[in-house]
Short mmCIF file of N, CA and C in Angstrom, two decimals:
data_model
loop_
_atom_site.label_atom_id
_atom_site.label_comp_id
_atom_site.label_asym_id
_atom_site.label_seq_id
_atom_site.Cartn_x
_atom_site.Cartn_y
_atom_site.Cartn_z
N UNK A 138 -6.82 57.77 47.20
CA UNK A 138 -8.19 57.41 46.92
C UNK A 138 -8.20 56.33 45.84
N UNK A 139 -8.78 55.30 45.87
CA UNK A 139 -9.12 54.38 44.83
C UNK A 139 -9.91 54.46 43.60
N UNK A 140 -10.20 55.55 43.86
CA UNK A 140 -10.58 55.99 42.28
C UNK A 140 -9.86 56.37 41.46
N UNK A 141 -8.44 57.12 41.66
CA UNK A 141 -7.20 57.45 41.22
C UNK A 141 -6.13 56.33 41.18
N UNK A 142 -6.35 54.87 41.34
CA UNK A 142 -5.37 54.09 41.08
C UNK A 142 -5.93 53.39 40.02
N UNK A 143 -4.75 52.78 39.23
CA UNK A 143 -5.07 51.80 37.85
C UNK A 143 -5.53 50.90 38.54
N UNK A 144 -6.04 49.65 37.47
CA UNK A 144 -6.55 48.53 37.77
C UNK A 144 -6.06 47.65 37.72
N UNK A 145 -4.41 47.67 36.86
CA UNK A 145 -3.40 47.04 36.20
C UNK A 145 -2.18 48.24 36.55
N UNK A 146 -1.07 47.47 37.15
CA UNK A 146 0.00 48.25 37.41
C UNK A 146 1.40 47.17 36.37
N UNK A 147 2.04 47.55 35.49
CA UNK A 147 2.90 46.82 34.62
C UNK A 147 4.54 47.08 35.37
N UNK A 148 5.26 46.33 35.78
CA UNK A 148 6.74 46.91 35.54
C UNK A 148 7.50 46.31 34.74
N UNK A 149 7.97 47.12 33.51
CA UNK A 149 8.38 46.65 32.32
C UNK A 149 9.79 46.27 32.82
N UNK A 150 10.72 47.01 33.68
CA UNK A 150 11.91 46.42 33.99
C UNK A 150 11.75 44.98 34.93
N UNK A 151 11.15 44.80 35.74
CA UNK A 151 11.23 43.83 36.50
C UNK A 151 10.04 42.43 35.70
N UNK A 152 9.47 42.95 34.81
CA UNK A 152 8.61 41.68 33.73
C UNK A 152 7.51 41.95 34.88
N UNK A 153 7.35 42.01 35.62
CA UNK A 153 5.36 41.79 36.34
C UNK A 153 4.52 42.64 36.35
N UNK A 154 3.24 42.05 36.14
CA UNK A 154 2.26 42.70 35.93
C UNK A 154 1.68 42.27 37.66
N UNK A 155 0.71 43.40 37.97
CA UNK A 155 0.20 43.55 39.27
C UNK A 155 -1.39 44.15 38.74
N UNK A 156 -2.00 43.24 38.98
CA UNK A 156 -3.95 43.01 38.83
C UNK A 156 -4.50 42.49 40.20
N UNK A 157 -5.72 43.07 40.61
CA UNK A 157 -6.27 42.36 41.57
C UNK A 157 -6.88 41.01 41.60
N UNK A 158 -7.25 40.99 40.25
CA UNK A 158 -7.92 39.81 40.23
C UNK A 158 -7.13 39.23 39.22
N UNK A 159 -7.63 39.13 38.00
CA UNK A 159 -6.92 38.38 36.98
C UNK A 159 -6.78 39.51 35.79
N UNK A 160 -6.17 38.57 34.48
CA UNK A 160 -6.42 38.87 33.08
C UNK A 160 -7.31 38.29 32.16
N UNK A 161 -8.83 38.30 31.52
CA UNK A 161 -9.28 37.43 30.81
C UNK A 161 -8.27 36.87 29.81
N UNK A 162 -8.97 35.64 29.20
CA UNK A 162 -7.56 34.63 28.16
C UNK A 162 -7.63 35.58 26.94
N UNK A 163 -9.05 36.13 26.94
CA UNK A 163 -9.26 36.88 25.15
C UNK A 163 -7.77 37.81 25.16
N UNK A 164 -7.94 38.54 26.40
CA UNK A 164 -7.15 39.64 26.15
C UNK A 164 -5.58 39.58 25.89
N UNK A 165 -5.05 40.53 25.04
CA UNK A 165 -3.45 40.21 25.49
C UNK A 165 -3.16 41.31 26.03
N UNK A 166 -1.60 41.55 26.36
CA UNK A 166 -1.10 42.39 27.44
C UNK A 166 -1.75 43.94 27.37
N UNK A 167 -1.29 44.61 25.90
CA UNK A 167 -2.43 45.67 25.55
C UNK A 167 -3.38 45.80 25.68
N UNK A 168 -4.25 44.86 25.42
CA UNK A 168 -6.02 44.90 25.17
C UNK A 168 -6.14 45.58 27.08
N UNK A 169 -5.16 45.11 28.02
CA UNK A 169 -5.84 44.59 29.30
C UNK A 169 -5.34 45.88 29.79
N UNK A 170 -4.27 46.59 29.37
CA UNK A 170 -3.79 48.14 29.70
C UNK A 170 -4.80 49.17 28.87
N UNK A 171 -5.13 48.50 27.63
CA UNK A 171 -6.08 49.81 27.55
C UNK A 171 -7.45 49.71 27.78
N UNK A 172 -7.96 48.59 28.16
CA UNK A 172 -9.07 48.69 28.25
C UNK A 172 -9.21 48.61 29.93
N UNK A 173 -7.95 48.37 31.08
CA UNK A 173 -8.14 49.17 32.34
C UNK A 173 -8.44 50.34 32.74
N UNK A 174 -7.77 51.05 31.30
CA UNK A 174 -7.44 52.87 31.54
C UNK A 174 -9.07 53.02 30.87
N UNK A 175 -9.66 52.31 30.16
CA UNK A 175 -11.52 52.66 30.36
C UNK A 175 -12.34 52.96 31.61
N UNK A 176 -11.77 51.95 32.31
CA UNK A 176 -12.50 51.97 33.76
C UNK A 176 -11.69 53.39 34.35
N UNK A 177 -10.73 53.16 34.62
CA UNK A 177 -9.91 53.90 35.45
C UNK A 177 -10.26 55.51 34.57
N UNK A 178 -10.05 55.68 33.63
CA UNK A 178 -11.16 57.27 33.58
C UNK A 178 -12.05 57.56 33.59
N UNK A 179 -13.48 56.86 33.38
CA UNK A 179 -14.68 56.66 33.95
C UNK A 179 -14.76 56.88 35.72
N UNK A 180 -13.69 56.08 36.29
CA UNK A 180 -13.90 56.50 37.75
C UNK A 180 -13.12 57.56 38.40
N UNK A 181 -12.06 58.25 37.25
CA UNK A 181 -11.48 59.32 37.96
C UNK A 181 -12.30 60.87 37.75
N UNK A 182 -13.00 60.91 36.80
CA UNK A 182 -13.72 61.97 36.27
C UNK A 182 -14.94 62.05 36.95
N UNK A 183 -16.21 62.48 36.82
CA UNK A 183 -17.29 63.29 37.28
C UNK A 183 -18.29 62.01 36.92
N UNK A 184 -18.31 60.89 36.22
CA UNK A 184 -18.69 59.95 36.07
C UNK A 184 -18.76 59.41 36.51
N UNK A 185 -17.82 58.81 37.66
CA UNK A 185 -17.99 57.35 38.48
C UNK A 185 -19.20 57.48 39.28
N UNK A 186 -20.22 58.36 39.56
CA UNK A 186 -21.05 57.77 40.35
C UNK A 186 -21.86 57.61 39.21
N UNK A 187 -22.36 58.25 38.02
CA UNK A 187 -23.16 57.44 37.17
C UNK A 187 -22.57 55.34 37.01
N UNK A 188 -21.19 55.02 37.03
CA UNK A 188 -20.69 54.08 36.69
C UNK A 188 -21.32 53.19 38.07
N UNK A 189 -20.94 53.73 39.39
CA UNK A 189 -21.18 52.90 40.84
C UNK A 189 -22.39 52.46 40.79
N UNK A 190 -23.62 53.46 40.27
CA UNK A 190 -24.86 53.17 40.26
C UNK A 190 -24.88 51.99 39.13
N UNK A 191 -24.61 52.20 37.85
CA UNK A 191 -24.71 50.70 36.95
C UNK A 191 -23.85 49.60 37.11
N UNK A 192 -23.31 49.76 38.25
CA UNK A 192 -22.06 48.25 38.13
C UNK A 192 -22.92 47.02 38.60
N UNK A 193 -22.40 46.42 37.95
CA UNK A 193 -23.42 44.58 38.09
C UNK A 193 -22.35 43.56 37.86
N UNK A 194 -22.62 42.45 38.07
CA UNK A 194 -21.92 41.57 38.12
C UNK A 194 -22.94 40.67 36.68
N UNK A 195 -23.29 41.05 35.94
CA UNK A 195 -24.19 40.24 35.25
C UNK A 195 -23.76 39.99 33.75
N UNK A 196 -22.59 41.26 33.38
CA UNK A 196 -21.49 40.61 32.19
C UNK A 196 -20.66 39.36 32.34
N UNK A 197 -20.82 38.52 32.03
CA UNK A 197 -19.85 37.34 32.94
C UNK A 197 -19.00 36.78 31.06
N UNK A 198 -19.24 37.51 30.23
CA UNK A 198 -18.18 36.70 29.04
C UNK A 198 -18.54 38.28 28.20
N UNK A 199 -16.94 38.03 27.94
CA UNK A 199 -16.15 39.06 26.98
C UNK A 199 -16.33 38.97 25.81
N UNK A 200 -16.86 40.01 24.74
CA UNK A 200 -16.90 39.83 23.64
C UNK A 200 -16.67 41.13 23.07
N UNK A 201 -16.17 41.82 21.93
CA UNK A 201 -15.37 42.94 21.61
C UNK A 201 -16.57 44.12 21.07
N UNK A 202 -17.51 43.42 21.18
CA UNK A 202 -18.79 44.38 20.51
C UNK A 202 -19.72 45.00 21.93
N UNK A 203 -19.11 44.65 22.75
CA UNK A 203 -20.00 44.88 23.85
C UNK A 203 -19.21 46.55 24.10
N UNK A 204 -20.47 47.26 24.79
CA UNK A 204 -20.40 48.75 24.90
C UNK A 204 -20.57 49.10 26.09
N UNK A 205 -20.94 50.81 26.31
CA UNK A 205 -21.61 51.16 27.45
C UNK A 205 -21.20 50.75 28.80
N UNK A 206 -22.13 50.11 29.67
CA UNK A 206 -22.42 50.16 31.43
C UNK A 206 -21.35 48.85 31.03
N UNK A 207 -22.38 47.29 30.52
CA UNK A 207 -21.80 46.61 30.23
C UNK A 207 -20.32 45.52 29.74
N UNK A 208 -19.85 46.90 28.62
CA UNK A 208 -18.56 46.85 28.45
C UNK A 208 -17.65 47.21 29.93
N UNK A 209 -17.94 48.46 30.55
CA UNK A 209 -17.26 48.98 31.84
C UNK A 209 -17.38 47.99 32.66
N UNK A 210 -18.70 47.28 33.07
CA UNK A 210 -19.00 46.30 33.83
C UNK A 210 -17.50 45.02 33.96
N UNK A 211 -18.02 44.62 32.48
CA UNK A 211 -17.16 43.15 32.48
C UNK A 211 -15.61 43.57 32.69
N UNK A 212 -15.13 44.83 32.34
CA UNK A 212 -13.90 44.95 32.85
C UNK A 212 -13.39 45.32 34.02
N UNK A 213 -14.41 45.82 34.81
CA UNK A 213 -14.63 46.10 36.50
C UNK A 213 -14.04 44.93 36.82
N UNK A 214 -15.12 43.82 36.70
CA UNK A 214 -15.15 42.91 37.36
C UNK A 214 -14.24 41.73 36.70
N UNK A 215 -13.18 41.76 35.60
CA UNK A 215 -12.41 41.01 35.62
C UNK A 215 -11.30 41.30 36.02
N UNK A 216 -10.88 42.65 35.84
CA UNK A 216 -9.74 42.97 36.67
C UNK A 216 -10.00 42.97 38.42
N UNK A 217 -11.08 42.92 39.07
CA UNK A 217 -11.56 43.06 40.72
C UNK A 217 -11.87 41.79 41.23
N UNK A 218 -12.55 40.91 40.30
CA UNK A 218 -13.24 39.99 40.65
C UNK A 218 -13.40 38.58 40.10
N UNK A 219 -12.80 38.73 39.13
CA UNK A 219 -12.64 37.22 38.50
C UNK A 219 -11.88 36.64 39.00
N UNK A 220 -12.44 34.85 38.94
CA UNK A 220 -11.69 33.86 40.15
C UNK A 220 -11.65 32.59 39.21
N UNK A 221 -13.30 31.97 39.24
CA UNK A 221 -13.31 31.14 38.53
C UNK A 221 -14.14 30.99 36.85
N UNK A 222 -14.38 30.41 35.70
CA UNK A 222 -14.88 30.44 35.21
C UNK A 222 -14.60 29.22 34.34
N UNK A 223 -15.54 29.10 33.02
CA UNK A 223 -15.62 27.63 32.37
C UNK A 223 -14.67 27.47 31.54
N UNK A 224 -14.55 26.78 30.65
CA UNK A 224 -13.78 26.64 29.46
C UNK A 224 -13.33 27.43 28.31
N UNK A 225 -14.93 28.23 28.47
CA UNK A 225 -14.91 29.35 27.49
C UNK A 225 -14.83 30.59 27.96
N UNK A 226 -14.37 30.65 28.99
CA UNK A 226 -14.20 31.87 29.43
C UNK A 226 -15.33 32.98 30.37
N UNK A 227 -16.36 32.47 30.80
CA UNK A 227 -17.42 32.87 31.11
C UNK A 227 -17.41 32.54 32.00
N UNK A 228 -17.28 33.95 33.65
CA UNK A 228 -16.85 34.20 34.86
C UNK A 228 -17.82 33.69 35.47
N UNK A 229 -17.42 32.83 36.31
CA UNK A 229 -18.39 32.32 37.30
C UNK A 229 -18.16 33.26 38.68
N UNK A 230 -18.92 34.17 39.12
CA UNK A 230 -18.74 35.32 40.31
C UNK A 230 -19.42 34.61 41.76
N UNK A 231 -19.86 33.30 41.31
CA UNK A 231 -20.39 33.01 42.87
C UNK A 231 -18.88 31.75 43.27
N UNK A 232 -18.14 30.98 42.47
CA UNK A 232 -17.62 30.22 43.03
C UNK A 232 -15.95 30.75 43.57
N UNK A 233 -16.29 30.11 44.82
CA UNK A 233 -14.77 30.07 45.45
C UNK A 233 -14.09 29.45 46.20
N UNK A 234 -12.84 29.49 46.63
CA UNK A 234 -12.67 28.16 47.42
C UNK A 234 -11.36 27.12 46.74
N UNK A 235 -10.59 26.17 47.75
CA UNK A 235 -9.85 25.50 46.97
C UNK A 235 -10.08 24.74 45.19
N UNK A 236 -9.51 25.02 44.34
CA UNK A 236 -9.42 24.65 43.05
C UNK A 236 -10.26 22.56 43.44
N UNK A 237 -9.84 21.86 44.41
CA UNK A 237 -10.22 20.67 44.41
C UNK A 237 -11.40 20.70 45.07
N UNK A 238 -12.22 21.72 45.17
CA UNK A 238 -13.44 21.24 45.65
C UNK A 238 -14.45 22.10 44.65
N UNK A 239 -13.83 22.46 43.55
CA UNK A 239 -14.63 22.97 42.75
C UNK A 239 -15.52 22.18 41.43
N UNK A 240 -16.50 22.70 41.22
CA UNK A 240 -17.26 22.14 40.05
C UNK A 240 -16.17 21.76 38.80
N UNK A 241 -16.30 20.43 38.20
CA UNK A 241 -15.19 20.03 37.49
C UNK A 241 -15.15 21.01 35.69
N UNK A 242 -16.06 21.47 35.51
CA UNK A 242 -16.38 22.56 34.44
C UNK A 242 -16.13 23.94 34.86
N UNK A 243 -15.49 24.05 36.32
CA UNK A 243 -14.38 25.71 36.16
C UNK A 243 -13.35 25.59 36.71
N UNK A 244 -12.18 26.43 36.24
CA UNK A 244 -11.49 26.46 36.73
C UNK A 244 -10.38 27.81 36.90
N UNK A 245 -9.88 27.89 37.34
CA UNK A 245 -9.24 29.75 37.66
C UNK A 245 -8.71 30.27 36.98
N UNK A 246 -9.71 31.66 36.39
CA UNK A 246 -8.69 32.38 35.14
C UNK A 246 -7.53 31.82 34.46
N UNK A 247 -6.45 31.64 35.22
CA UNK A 247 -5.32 31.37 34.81
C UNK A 247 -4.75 30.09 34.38
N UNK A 248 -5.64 29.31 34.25
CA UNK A 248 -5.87 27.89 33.82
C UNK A 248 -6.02 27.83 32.16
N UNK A 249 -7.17 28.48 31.95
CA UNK A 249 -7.30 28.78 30.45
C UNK A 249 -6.31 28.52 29.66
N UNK A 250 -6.94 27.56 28.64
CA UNK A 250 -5.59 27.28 27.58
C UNK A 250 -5.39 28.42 27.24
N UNK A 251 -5.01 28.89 26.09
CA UNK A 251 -4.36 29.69 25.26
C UNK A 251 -4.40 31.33 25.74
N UNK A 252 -3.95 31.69 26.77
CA UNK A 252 -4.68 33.16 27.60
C UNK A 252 -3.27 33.55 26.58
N UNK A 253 -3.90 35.12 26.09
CA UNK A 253 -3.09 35.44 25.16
C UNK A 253 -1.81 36.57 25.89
N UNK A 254 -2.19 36.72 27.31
CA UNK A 254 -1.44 37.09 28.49
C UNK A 254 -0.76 36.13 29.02
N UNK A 255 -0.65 35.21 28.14
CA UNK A 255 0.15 34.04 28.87
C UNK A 255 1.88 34.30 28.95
N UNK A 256 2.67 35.16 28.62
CA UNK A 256 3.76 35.69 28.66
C UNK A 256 4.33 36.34 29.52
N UNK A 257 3.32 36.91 30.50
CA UNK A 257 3.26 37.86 31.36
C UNK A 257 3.32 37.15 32.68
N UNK A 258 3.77 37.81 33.67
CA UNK A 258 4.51 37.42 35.25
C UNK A 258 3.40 38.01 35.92
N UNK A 259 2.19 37.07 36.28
CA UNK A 259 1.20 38.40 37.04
C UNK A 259 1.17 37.94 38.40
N UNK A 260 1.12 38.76 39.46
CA UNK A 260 0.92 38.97 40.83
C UNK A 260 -0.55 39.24 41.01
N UNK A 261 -1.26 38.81 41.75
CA UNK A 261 -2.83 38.89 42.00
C UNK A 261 -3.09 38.77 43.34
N UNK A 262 -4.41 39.10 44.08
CA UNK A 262 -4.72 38.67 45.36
C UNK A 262 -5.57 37.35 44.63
N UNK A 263 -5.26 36.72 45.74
CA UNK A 263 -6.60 35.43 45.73
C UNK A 263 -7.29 35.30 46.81
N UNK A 264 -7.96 35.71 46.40
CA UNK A 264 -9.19 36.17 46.97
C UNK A 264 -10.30 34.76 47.10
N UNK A 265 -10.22 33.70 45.88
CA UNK A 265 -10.94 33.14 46.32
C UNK A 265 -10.22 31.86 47.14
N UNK A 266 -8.75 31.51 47.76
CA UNK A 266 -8.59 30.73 48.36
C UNK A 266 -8.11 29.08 47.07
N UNK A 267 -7.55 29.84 46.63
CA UNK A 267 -7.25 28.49 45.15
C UNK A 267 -6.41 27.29 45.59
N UNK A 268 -5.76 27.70 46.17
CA UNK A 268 -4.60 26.59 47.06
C UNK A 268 -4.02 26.04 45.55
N UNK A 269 -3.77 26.26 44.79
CA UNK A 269 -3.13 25.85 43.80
C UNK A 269 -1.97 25.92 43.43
N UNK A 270 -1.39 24.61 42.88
CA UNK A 270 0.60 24.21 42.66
C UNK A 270 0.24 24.79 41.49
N UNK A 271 -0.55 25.12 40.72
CA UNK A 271 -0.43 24.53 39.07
C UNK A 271 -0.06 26.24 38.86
N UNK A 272 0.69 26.40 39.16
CA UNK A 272 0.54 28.06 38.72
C UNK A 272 1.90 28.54 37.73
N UNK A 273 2.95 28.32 37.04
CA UNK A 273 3.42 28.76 35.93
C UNK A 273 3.27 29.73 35.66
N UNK A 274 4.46 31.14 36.17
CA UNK A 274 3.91 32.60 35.70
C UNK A 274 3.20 33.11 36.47
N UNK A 275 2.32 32.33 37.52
CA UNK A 275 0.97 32.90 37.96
C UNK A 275 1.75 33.06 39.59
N UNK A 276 1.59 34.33 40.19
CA UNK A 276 1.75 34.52 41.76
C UNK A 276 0.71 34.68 42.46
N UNK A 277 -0.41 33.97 42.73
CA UNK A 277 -1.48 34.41 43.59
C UNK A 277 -1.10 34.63 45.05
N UNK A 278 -1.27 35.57 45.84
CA UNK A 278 -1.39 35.92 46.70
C UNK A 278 -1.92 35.47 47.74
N UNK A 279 -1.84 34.71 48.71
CA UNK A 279 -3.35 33.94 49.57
C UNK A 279 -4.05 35.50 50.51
N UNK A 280 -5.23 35.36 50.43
CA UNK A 280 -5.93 36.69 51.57
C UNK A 280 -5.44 36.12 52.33
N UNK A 281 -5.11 36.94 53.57
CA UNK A 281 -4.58 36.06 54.63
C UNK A 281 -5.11 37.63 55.50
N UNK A 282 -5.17 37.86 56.89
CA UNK A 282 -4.80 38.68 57.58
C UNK A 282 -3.44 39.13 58.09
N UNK A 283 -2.68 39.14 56.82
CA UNK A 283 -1.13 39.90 57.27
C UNK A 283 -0.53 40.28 56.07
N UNK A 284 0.09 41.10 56.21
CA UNK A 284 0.89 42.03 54.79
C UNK A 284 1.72 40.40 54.48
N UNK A 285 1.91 40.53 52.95
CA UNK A 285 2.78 39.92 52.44
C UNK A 285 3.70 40.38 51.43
N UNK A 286 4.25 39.62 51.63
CA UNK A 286 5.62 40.55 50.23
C UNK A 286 6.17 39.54 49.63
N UNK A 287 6.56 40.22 48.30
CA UNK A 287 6.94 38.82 47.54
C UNK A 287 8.21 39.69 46.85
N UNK A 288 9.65 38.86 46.96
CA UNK A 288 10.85 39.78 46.67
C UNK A 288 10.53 39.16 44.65
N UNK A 289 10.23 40.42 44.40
CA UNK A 289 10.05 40.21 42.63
C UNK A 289 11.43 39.77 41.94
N UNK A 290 12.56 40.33 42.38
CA UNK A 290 13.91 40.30 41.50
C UNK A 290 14.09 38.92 42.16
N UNK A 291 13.50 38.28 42.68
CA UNK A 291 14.28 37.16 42.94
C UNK A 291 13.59 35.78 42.35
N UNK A 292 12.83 36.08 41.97
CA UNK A 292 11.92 34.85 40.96
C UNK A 292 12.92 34.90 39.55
#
C-alpha cells in the first residue's frame, strides 16, 4: 500500500538517493529524510484521510516557519511533484515539458544553484518530460510506458 512507503528511499552503500520527484535546494540530505518521515507518518496512521482531504497544491515555496496542512502540503508535493520552479525556489506545479520550451525564469529543481543536496546521487521519475543533458548527479528517469532500470553500481 502506498501509504506505508517512504517518500525518500537513501542507499548509503551504493551513494543514491531514490525520490519521486525531487529535493528542494533549501533542504540538505537530513532536512529531506526527516521531514519525508512527517508526511510518511501522517499517512501511515489514522490521519491520512484528515491529510487527503487538506492536500493542495497551493504551498509552492519553503520556508522553516511554515506548520500544519501547509507545512505537510509543501512536502507532499515536493517530494511527488516538483518539476519546475524560479530562481528562488518557488514550485511552479502547472509547467512541464522539455527544459527548451520552457519559460526562461524556471527551471528544474535540480538546476538550482546552491541545492544544499547537491552531494547526493538522486534517481527521480520525470514526470515532466525535461529532455535534459545538464544533469550532474541528477538521474531522471523519462515516463515512458515500460519498466526501466538503471544498473546503480555501475555509474
Amino acid at each position: 500500500m502506498l501509504r506505508q512507503r517512504g517518500l525518500i528511499h537513501h542507499d548509503a552503500k551504493l551513494n543514491y538517493t531514490l525520490v519521486h520527484a525531487g529535493i528542494p535546494a533549501e533542504w540538505s540530505f537530513s532536512q529531506a529524510i526527516t521531514f519525508a518521515y512527517e508526511v510518511e507518518s501522517v499517512l501511515s496512521q489514522s490521519q491520512y484521510r484528515a491529510f487527503l482531504e487538506n492536500h493542495r497544491q497551493d504551498q509552492s515555496r519553503w520556508h522553516a516557519k511554515l506548520r500544519g496542512w501547509k507545512r505537510l502540503n509543501f512536502i507532499a508535493n515536493a517530494c511527488t511533484r516538483m518539476k519546475y520552479c524560479n530562481a528562488a525556489g518557488k514550485l511552479d506545479f502547472s509547467a512541464s515539458g522539455p527544459v527548451a520550451e520552457q519559460n526562461p525564469e524556471l527551471m528544474p529543481w535540480y538546476r538550482l544553484p546552491d541545492r544544499r543536496a547537491s552531494q547526493l546521487r538522486i534517481v527521480f521519475a520525470d514526470d515532466a518530460g525535461f529532455q535534459d543533458q545538464d544533469c550532474s548527479d541528477v538521474y531522471p528517469l523519462p515516463a515512458v510506458c515500460a519498466q526501466i532500470a538503471v544498473r546503480l553500481a555501475d555509474r
